CSV table of C-alpha atoms in Angstrom, one decimal:
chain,number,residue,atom,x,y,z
A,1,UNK,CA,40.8,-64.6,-74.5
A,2,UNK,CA,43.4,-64.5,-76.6
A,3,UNK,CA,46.2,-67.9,-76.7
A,4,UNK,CA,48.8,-67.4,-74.1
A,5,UNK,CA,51.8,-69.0,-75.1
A,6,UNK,CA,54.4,-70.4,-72.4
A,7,UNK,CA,58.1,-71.7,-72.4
A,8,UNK,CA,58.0,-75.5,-73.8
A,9,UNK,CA,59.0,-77.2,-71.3
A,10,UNK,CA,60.1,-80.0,-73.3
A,11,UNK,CA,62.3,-78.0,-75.0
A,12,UNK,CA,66.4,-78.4,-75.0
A,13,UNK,CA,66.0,-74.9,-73.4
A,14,UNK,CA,66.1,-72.3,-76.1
A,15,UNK,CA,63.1,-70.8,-75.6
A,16,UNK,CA,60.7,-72.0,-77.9
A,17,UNK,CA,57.3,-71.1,-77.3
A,18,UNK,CA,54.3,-73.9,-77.5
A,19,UNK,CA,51.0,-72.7,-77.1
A,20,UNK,CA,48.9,-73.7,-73.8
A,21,UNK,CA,47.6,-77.4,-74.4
A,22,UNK,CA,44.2,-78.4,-72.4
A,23,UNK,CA,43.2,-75.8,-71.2
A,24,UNK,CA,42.2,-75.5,-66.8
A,25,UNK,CA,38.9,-73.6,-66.9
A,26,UNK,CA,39.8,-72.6,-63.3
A,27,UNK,CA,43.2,-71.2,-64.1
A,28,UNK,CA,41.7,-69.3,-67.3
A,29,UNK,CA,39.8,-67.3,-65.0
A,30,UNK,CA,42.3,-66.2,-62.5
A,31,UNK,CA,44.7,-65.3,-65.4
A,32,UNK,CA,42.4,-63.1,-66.9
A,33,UNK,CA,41.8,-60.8,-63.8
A,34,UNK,CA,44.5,-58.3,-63.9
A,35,UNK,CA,44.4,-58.4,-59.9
A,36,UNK,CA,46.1,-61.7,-60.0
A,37,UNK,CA,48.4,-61.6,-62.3
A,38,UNK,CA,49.7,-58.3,-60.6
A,39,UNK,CA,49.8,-60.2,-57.2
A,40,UNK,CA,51.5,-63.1,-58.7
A,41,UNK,CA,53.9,-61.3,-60.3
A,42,UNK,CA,55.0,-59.0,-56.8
A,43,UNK,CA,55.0,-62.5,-55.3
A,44,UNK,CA,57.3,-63.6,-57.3
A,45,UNK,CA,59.1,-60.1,-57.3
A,46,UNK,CA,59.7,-60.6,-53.5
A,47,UNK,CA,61.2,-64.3,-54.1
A,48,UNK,CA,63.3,-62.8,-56.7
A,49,UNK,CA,64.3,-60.2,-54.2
A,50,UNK,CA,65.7,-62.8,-51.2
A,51,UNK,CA,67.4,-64.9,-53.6
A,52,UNK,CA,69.6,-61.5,-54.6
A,53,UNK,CA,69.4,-59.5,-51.3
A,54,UNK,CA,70.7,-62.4,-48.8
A,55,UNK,CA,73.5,-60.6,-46.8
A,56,UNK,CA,71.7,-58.3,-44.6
A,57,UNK,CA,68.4,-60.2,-43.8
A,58,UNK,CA,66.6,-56.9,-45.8
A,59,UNK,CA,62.8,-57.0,-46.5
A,60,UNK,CA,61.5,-55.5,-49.8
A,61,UNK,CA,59.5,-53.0,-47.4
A,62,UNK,CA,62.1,-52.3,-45.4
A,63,UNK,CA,64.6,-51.7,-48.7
A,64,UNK,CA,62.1,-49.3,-49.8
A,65,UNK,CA,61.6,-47.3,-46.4
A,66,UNK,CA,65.9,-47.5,-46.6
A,67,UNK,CA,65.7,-45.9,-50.3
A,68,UNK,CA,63.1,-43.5,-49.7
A,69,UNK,CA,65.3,-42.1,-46.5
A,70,UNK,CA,68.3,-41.8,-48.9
A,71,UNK,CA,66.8,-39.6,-51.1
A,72,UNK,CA,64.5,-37.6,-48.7
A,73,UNK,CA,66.2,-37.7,-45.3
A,74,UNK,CA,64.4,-36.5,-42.2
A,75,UNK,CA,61.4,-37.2,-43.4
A,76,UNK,CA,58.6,-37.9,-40.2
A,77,UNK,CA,57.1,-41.6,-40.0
A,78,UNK,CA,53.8,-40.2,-41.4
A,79,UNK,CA,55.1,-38.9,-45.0
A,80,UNK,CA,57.4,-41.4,-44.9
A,81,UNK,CA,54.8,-44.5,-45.0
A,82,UNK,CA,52.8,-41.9,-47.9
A,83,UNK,CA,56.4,-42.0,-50.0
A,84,UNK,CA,56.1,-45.7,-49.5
A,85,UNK,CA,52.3,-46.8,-49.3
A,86,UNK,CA,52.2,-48.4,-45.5
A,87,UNK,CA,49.4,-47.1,-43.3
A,88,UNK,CA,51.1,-45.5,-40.3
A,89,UNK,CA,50.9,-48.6,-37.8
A,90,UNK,CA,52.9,-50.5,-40.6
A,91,UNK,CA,55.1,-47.7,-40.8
A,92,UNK,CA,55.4,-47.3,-37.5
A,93,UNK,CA,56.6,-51.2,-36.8
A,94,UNK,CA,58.8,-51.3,-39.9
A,95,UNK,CA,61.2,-48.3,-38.8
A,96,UNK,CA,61.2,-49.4,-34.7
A,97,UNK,CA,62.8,-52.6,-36.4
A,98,UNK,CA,65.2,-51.1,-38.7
A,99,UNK,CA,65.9,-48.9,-35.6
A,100,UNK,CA,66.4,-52.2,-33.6
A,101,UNK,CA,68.8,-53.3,-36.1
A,102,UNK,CA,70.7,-49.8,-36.1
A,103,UNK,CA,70.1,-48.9,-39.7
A,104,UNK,CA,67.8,-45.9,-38.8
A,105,UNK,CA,67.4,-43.0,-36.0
A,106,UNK,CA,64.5,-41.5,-35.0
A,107,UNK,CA,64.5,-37.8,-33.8
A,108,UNK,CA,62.0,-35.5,-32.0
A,109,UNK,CA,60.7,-32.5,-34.1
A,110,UNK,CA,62.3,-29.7,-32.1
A,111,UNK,CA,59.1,-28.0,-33.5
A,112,UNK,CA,56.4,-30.4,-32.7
A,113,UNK,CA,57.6,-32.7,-30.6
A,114,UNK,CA,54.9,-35.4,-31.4
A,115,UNK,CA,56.4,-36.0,-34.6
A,116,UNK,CA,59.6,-37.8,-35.0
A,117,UNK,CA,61.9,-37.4,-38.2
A,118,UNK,CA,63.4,-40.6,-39.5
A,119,UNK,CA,67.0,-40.7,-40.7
A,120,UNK,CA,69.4,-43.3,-42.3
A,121,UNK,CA,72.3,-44.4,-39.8
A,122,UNK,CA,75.8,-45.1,-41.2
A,123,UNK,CA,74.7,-48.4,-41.3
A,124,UNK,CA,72.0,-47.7,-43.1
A,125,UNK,CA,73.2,-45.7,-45.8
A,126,UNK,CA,75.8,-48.5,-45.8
A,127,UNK,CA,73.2,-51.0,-46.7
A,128,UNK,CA,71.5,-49.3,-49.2
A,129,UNK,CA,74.3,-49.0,-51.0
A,130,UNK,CA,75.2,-52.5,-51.0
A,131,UNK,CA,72.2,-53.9,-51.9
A,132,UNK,CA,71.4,-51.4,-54.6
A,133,UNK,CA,73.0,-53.9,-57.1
A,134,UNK,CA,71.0,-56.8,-55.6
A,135,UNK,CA,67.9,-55.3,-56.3
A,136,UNK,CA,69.0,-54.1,-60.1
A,137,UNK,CA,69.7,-57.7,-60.4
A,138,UNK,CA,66.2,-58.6,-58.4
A,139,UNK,CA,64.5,-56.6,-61.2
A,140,UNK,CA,66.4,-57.6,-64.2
A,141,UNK,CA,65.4,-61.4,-63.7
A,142,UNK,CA,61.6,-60.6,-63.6
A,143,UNK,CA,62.1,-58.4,-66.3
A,144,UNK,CA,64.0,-60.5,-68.4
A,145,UNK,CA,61.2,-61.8,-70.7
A,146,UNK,CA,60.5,-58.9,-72.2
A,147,UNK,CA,62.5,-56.9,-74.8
A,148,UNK,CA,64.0,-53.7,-74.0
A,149,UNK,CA,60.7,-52.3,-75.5
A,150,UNK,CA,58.4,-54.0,-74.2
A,151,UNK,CA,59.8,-53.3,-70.5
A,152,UNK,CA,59.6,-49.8,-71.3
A,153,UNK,CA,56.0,-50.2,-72.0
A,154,UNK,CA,55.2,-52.7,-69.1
A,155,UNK,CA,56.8,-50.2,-66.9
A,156,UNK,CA,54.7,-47.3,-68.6
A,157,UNK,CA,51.2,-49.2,-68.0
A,158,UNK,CA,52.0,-49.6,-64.8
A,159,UNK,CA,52.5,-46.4,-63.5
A,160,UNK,CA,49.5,-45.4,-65.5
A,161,UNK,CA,47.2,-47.8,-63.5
A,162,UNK,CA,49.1,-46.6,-60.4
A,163,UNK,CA,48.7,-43.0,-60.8
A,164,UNK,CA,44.9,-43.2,-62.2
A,165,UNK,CA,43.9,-45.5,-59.0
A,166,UNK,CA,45.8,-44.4,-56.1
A,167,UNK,CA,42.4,-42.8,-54.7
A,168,UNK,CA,41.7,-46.2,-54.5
A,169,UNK,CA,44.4,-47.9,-52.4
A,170,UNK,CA,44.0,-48.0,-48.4
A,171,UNK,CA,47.5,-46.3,-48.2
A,172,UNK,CA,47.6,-43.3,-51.3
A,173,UNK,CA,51.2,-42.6,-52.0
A,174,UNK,CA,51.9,-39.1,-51.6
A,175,UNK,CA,54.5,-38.8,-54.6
A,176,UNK,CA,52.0,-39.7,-56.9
């Protein structure tokens, strides 16, 4: 495995790099399953994401059921937990809260009434707006280590291993 390097943390702060000294045998395995890392990393994403989104009390699933419905209005709770990749329970839960809270309505199908078409409130659309900076700033921090580059390419591997193993994933994300 190739030499990881990490910020010194005895440095005065201007990012010098030291490589890894002694290394943890248990902690060299973990980092080299991608799995981990990728968990890590959301984890951290999602910490990131409450430190910027405070005001409305706005989950990172929730913010993406919002965003979806601002783009593709209407759409029923089904497709809209395939945009997202919740299983339809999940979905299901996650819009009766946001419906709770007034940020989304749910109509009946005039067509089929079993289904029930999702849309964004005032409220809602209100919220998305607001926190659309919050989460620009939410990404920029993870991103932040990398060069303009290398974020392109980060962003490009991951979509790759997204699109080549959706078939894989409990929930397969219909956009894909």
């Amino acid at each position: 495995m190739a030499t990881r390097t990490r910020r010194n943390a005895a440095s005065d702060g201007d990012g010098v790099t030291a490589a890894m000294s002694d290394p943890d045998p248990a902690k060299e395995l973990l980092w080299a399953r991608p799995g981990f890392l990728v968990r890590r990393l959301h984890q951290i994403h999602v910490a990131m994401f409450f430190e910027e989104c405070q005001s409305p009390n706005i989950t990172p699933v929730q913010y993406a059921i919002l965003t979806v419905l601002s783009v593709l209005p209407g759409l029923d709770q089904t497709s809209l937990g395939q945009e997202v990749g919740l299983d339809r329970t999940t979905t299901m839960d996650v819009v009766r809260r946001l419906e709770d809270r007034g940020l989304v309505e749910r109509r009946e199908n005039p067509a089929d009434r079993r289904t029930r078409h999702v849309h964004l409130t005032r409220e809602g659309k209100s919220v998305v707006m607001a926190l659309r900076a919050d989460m620009a700033r939410a990404q920029e921090r993870m991103l932040a280590p990398l060069k303009p580059a290398q974020r392109e390419v980060f962003m490009e591997l991951l979509a790759t291993l997204v699109e080549a193993n959706n078939q894989y994933s409990r929930t397969i994300l219909r956009s894909v």
